[in-house]
Tab-separated table of C-alpha atoms in Angstrom:
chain	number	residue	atom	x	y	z
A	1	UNK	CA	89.831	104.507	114.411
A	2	UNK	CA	91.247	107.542	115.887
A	3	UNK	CA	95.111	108.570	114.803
A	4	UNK	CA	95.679	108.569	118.827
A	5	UNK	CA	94.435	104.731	119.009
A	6	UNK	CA	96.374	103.812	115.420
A	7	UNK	CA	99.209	104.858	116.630
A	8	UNK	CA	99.151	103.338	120.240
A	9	UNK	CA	97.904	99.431	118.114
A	10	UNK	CA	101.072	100.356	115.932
A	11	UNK	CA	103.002	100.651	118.700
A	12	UNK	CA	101.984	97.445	120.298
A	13	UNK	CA	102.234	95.599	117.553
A	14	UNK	CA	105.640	97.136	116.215
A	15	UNK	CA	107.334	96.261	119.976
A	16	UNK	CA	105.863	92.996	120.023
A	17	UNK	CA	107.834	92.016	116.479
A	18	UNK	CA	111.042	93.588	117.883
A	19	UNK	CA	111.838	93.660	121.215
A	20	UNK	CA	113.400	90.458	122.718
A	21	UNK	CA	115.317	91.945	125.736
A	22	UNK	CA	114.405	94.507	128.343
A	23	UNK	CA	116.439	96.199	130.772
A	24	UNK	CA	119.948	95.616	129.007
A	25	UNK	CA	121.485	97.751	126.290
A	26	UNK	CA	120.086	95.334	123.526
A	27	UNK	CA	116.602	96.496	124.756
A	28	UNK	CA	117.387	99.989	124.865
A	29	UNK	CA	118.825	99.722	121.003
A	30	UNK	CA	115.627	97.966	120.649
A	31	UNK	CA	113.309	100.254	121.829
A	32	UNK	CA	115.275	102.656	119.828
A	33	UNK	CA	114.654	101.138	116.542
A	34	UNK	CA	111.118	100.926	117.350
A	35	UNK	CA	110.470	104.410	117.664
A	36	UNK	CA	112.438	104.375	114.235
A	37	UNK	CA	110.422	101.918	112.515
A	38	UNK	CA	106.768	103.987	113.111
A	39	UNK	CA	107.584	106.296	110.278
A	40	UNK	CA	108.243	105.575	106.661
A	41	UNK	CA	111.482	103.462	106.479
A	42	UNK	CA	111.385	102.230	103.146
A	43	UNK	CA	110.332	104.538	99.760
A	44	UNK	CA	111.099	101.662	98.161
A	45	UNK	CA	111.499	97.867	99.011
A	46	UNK	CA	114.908	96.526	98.634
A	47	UNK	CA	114.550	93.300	97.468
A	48	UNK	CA	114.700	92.082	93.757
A	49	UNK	CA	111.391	90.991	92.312
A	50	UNK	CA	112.678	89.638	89.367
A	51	UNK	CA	114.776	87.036	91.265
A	52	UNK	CA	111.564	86.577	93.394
A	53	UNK	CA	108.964	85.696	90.654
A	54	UNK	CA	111.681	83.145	89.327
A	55	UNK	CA	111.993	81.852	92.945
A	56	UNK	CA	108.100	81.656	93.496
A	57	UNK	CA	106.825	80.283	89.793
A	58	UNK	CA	103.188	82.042	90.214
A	59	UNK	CA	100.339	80.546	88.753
A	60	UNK	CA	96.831	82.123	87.702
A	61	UNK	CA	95.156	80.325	90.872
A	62	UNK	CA	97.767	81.355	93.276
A	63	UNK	CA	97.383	83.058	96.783
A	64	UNK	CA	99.512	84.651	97.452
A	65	UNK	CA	101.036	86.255	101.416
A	66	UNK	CA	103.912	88.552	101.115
A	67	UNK	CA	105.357	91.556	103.492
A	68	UNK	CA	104.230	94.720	101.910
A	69	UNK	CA	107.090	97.053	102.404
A	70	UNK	CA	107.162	99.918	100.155
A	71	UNK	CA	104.589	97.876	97.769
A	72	UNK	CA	107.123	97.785	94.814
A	73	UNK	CA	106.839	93.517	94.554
A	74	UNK	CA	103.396	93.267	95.528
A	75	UNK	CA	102.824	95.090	92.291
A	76	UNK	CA	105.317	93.558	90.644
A	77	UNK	CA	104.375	90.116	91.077
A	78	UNK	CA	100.662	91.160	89.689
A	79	UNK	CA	102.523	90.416	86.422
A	80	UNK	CA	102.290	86.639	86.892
A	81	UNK	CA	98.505	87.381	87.363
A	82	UNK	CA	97.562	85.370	90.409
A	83	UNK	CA	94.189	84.814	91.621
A	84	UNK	CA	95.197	87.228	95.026
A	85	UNK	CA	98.233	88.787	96.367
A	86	UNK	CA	97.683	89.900	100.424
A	87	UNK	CA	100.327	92.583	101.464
A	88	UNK	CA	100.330	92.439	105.534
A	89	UNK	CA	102.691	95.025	107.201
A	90	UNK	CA	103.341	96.712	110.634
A	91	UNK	CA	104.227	99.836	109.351
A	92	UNK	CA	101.578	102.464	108.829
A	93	UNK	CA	103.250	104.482	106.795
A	94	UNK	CA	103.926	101.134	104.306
A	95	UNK	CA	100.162	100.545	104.466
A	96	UNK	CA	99.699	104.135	103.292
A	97	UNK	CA	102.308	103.919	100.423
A	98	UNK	CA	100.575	100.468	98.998
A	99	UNK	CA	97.277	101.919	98.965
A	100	UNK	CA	97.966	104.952	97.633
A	101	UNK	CA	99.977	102.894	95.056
A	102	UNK	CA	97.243	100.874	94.556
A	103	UNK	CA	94.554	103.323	93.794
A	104	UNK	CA	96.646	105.078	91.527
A	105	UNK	CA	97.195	102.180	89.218
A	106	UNK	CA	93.384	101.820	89.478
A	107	UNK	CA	92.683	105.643	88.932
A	108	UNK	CA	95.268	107.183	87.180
A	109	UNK	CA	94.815	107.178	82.941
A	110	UNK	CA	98.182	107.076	81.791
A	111	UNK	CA	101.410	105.632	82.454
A	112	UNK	CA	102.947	108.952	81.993
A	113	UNK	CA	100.949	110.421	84.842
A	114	UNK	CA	101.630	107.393	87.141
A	115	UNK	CA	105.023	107.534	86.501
A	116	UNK	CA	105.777	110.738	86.874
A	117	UNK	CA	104.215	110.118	90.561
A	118	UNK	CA	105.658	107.105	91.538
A	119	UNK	CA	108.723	107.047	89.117
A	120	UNK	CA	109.968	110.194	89.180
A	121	UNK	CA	108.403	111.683	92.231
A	122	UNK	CA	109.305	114.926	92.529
A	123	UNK	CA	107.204	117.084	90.202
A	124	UNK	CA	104.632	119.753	91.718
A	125	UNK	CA	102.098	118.698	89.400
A	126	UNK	CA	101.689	115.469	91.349
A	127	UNK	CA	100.015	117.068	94.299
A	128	UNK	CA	97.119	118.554	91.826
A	129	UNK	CA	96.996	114.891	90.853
A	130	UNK	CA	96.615	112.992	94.374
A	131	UNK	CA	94.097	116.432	95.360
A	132	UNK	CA	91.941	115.858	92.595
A	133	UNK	CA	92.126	111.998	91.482
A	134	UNK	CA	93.645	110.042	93.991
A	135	UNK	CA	92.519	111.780	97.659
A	136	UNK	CA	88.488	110.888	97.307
A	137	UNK	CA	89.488	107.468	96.743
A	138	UNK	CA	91.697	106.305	99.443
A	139	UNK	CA	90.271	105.023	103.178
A	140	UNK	CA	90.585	107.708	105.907
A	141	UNK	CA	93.966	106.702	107.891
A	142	UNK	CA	95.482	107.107	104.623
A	143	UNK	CA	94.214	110.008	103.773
A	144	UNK	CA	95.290	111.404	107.047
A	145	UNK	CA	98.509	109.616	106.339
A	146	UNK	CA	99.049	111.739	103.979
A	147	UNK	CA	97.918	114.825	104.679
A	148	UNK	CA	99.607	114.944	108.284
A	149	UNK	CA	102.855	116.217	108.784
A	150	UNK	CA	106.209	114.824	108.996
A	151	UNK	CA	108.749	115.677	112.445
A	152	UNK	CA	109.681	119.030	110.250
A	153	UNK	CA	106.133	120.077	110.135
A	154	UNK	CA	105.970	119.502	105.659
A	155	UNK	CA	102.607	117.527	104.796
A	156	UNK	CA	103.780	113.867	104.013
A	157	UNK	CA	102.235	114.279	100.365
A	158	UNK	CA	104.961	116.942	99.404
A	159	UNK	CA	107.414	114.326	99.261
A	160	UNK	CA	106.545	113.415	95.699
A	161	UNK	CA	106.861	117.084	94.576
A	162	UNK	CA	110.030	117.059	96.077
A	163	UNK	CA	111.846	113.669	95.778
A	164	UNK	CA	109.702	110.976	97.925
A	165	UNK	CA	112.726	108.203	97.101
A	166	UNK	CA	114.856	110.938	99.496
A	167	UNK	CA	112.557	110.564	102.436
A	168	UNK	CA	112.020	107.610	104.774
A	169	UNK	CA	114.754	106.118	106.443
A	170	UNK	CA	116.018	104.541	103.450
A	171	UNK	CA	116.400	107.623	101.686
A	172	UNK	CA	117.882	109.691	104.489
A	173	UNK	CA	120.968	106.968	104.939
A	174	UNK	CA	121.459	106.875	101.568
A	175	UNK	CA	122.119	110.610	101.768
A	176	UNK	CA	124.257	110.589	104.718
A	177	UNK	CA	126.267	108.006	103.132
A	178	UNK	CA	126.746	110.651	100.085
A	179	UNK	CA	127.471	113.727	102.324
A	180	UNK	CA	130.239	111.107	104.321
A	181	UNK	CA	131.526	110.249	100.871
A	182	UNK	CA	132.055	113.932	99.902
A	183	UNK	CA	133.507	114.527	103.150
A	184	UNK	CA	135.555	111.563	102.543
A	185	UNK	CA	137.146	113.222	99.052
A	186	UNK	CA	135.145	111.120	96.813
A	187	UNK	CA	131.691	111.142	95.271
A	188	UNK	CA	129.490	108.214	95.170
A	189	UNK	CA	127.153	109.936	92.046
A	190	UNK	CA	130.054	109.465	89.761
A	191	UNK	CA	129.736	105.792	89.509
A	192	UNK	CA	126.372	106.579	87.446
A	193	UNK	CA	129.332	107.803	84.870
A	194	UNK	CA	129.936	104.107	84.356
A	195	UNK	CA	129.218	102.481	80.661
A	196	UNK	CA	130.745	99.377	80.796
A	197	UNK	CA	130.889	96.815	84.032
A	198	UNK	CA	135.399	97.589	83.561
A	199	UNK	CA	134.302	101.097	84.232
A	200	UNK	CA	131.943	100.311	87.041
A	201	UNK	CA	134.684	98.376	89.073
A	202	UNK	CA	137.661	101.122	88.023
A	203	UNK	CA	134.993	103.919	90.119
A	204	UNK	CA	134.043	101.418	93.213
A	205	UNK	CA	137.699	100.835	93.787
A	206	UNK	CA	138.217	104.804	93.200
A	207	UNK	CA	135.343	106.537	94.885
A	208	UNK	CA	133.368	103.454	96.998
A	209	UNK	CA	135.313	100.909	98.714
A	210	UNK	CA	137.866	103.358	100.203
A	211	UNK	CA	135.086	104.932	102.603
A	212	UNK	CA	134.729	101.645	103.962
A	213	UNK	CA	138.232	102.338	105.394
A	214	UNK	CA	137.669	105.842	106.364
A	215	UNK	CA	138.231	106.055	110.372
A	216	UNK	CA	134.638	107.843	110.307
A	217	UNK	CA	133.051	105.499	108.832
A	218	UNK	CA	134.067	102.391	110.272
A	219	UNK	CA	132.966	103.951	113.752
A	220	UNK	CA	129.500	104.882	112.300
A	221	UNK	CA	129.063	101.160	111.002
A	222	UNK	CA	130.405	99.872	114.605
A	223	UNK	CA	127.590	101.315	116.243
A	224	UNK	CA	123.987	99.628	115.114
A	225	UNK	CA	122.333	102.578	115.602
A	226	UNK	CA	123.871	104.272	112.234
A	227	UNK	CA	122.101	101.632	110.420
A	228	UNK	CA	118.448	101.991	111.206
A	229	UNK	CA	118.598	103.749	108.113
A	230	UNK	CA	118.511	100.578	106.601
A	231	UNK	CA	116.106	99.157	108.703
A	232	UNK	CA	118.522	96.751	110.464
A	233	UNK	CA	116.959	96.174	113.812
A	234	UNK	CA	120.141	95.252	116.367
A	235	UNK	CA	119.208	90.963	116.358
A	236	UNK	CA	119.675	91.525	112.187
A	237	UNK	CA	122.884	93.651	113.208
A	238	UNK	CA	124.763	91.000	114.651
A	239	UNK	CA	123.848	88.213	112.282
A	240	UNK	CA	125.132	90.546	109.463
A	241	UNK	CA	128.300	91.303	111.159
A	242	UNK	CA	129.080	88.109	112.028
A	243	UNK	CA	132.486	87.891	113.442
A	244	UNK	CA	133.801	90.866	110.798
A	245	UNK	CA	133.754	94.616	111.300
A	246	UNK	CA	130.703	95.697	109.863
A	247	UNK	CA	131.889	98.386	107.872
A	248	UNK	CA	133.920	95.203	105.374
A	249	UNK	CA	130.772	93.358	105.470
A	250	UNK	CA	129.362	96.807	103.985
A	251	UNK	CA	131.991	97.018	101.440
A	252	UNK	CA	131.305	93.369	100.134
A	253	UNK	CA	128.067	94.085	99.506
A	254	UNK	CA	127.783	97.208	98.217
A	255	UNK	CA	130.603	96.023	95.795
A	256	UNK	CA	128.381	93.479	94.604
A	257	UNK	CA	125.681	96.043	94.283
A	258	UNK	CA	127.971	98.617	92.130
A	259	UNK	CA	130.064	96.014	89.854
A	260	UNK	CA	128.154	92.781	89.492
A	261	UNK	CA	125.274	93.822	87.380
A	262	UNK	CA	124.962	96.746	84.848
A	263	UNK	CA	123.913	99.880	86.097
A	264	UNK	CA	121.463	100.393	83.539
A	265	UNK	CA	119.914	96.960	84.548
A	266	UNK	CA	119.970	97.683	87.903
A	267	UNK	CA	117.708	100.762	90.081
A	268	UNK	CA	118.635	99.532	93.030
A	269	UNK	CA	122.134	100.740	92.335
A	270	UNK	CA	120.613	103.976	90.591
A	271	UNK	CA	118.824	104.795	93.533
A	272	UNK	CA	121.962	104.369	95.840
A	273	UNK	CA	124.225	106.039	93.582
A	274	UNK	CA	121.995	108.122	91.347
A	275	UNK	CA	119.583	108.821	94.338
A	276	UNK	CA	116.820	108.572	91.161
A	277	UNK	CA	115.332	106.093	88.234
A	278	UNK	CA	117.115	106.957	85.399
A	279	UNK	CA	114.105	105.780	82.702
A	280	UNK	CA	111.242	103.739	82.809
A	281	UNK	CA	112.999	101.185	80.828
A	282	UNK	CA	113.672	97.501	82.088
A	283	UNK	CA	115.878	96.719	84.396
A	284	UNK	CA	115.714	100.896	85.340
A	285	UNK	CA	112.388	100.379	87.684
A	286	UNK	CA	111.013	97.656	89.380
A	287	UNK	CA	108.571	95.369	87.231
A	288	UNK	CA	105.273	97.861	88.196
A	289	UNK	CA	106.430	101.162	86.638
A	290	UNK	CA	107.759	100.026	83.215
A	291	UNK	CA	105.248	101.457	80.783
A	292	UNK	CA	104.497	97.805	79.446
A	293	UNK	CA	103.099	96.923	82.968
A	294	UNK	CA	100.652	99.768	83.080
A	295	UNK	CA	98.148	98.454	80.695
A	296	UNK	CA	97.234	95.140	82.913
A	297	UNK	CA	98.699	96.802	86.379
A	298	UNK	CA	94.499	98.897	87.306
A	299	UNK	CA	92.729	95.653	86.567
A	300	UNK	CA	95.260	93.487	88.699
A	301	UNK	CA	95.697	95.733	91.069
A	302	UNK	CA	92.174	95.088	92.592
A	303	UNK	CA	93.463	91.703	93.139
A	304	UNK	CA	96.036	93.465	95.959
A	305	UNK	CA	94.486	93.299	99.783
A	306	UNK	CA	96.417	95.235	101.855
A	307	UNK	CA	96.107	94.646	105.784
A	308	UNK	CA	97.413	96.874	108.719
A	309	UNK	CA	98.950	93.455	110.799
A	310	UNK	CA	100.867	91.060	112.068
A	311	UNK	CA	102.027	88.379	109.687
A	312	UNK	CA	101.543	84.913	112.244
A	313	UNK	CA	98.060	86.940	113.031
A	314	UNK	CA	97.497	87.067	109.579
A	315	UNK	CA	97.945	83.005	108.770
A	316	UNK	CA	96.212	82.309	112.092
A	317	UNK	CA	93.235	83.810	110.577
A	318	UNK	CA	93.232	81.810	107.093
A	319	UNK	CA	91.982	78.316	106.884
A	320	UNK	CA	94.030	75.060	106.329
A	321	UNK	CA	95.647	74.713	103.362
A	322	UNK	CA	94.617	77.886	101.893
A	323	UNK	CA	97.612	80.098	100.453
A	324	UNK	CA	100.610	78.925	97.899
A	325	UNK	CA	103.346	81.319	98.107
A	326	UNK	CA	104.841	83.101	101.073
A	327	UNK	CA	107.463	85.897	100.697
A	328	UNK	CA	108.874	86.876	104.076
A	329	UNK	CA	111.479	89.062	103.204
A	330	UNK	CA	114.095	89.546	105.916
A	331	UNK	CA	111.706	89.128	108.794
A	332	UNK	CA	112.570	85.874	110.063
A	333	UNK	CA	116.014	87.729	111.130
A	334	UNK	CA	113.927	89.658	113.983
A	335	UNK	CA	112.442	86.770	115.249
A	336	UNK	CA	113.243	84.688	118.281
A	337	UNK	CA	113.148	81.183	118.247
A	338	UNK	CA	109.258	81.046	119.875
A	339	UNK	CA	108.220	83.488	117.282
A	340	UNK	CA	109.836	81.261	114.099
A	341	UNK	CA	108.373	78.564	115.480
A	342	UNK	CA	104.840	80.301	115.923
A	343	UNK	CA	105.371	81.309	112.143
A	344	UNK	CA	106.363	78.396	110.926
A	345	UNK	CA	103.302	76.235	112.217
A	346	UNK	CA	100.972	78.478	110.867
A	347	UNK	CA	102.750	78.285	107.199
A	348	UNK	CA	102.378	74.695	107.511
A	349	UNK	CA	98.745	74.895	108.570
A	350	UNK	CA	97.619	77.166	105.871
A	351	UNK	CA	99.836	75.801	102.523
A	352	UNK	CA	98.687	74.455	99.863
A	353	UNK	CA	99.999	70.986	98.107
A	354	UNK	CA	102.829	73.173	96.193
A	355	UNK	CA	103.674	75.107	98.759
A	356	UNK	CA	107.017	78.004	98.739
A	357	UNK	CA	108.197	79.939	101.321
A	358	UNK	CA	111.048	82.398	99.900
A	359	UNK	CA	113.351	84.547	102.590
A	360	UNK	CA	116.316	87.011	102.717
A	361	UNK	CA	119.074	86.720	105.601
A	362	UNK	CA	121.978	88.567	106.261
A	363	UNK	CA	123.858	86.379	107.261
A	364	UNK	CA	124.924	83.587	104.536
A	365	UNK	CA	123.255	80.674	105.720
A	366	UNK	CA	119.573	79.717	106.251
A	367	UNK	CA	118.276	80.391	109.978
A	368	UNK	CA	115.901	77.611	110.392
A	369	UNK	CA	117.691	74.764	110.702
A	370	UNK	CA	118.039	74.018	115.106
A	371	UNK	CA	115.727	76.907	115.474
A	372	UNK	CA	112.789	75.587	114.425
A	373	UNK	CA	111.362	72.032	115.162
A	374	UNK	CA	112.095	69.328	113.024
A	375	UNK	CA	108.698	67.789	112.954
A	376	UNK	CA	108.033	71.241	111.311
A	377	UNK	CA	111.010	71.738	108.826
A	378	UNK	CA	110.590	68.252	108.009
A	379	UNK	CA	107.963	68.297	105.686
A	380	UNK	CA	109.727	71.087	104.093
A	381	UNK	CA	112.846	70.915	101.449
A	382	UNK	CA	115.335	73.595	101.148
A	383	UNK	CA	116.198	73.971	97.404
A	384	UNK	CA	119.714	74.959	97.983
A	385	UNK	CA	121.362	75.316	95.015
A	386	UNK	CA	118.340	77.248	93.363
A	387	UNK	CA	118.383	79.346	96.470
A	388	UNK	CA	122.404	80.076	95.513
A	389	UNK	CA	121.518	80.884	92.196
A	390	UNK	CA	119.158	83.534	92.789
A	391	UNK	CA	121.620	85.097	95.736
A	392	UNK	CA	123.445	85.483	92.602
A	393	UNK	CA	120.982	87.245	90.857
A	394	UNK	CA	119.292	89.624	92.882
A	395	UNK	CA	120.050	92.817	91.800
A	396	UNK	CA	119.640	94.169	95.508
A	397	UNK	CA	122.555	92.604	96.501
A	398	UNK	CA	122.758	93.692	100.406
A	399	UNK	CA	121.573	90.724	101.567
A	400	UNK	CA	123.527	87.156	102.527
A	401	UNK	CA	121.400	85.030	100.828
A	402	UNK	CA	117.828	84.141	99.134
A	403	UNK	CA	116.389	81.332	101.006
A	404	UNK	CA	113.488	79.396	99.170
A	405	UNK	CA	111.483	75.984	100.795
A	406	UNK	CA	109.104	73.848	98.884
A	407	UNK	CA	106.563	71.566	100.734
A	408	UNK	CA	107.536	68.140	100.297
């Protein structure tokens, strides 16, 4: 396939996913968050894969469907060594990052080498590494992935000689959010000063939550553009907000993100506020990069298929009763009510006896219920006071809620 005709089936499939209205200003913020979405939004996924594996209780003859993302849980969950993991994704640039991902884990010798690519992704040495050990074994889009060039005319690969977990749109917000924080009088980095949780919630209420009242920033979070940068499409916009100003739905949760867990137990809040892993210890990376993982991650890892598509197209093509676990992520927040309803028949098609689906919202409460048809959620139960627990527990903390449903 041509990199014309890739990007024109991206396209398609990327607009059919997200647009829901047309000539209005909800399509035209629509359209605009498509043309956002083509590149690489997330370095790395923002959801907790700890709180996921405890959600999803994996078992060696699991299949298993999940939303690839950045690929940080896909590889993660290879620690529960199921029998296959499928990673399906509209993003291009996401397919590129799991592959390259995966053939590292497969390639690379050492965890020291893989880490230093995927870990702490900014040394010089790692383009030697991807020219020499990594480039003749990855398919031709990603290659040409790669080696293409970004809107400021810098080969994509550079990014982890120079600090891939600043790039995407991800990384770019999270910058913006420290220049309007200098701007502001404080600095966000200092919370990485923090030893004890006491300390952690002395620097939010110092340095954090009063940007949230900063006239500048309360415009910027008014207008769902601002927040592409954390891939919030405009239907996930106004089920976050709710009936609040967005910038104090903001503050709640990054709150939660800076004072309810340690920081050293916690890279999702040492990538916001540290804008970097601070160790390949526990707790400091996701489950795939501590050096423990690296002995069973090349072997697993050929366990990973990673597909360029649709998710519903995806089920549609696997036979009755065929897959165990689902992970949506926050997907089912896009969706109109025809396309949860298109998903949600084929997940009932294709599960197994056993069956769990497991979601993010941003909103609080699950979506499902009057949106999809009963005869459908029926044979489903919602484990709600599991699902609380892990909202509790995931270290990612932007979202609402965890969602998980078991077949009945």
């Amino acid at each position: 396939m041509s990199v014309q005709a890739g990007s024109v089936k991206q396209s398609t499939i990327l607009n059919d996913a997200i647009l829901q209205n047309r000539a209005s200003k909800a399509g035209l913020l629509e359209r605009a968050f498509s043309l956002a979405f083509r590149g690489l939004v997330y370095p790395q996924i923002w959801e907790d894969p700890v709180a996921d594996m405890e959600a999803l209780d994996i078992r060696p003859d699991h299949h298993i469907v999940t939303i690839a993302s950045g690929g940080c849980n896909a590889l993660s969950y290879l620690r529960a060594n199921p029998a296959k993991i499928t990673a399906v994704d509209l993003n291009a640039a996401h397919i590129a990052l799991n592959r390259l991902k995966s053939v590292a884990a497969q390639r690379l010798d050492s965890h020291e080498d893989f880490f230093r690519f995927f870990g702490q992704a900014d040394h010089k040495q790692n383009l030697a590494v991807y020219r020499d050990r990594l480039r003749p074994h990855l398919d031709e889009a990603s290659r040409k992935y790669w080696e293409g060039r970004d809107h400021f005319g810098r080969r994509r690969i550079n990014g982890f000689a120079k600090g891939f977990y600043r790039k995407g749109l991800l990384g770019n917000f999270i910058g913006l959010v420290h220049i309007l924080g200098r701007l502001g009088g404080a600095k966000p980095s200092l919370m990485m000063a923090a030893r004890t949780r006491e300390e952690q919630i002395e620097l939010f209420e110092q340095h954090i939550g009063p940007l949230f009242h900063k006239k500048l920033m309360r415009f910027l979070c008014s207008n769902p553009m601002a927040l592409f940068g954390l891939g919030i499409p405009p239907a996930q916009y106004r089920a976050l907000a709710g009936d609040r100003h967005m910038a104090d739905v903001l503050c709640e949760r990054t709150r939660k993100l800076a004072c309810d867990f340690a920081l050293a137990d916690n890279y999702f809040a040492q990538q916001a506020f540290g804008r970097a892993y601070q160790s390949a210890a526990p707790g400091s990376v996701p489950p795939y990069l501590e050096e423990a993982s690296f002995d069973w991650l090349g072997e697993r890892s050929r366990k990973l298929e990673i597909r360029h598509q649709n998710f519903i197209e995806f089920l549609a093509s696997q036979d009755a009763g065929s897959l165990d676990r689902y992970i949506l992520l926050d997907a089912q927040d896009w969706m109109t009510d025809q396309q949860l309803n298109r998903l949600w028949s084929e997940i009932d098609r294709t599960a197994k006896p056993g069956a769990r689906v497991l979601f993010r919202t941003a909103a609080e409460e699950t979506l499902l219920p009057g949106r999809v048809a009963d005869e459908l959620l029926s044979g489903w139960y919602y484990d709600a006071q599991l699902s609380q627990a892990l909202t509790r527990k995931d270290r990612s903390a932007i979202y609402g809620a965890m969602h998980l449903y078991r077949l009945k």
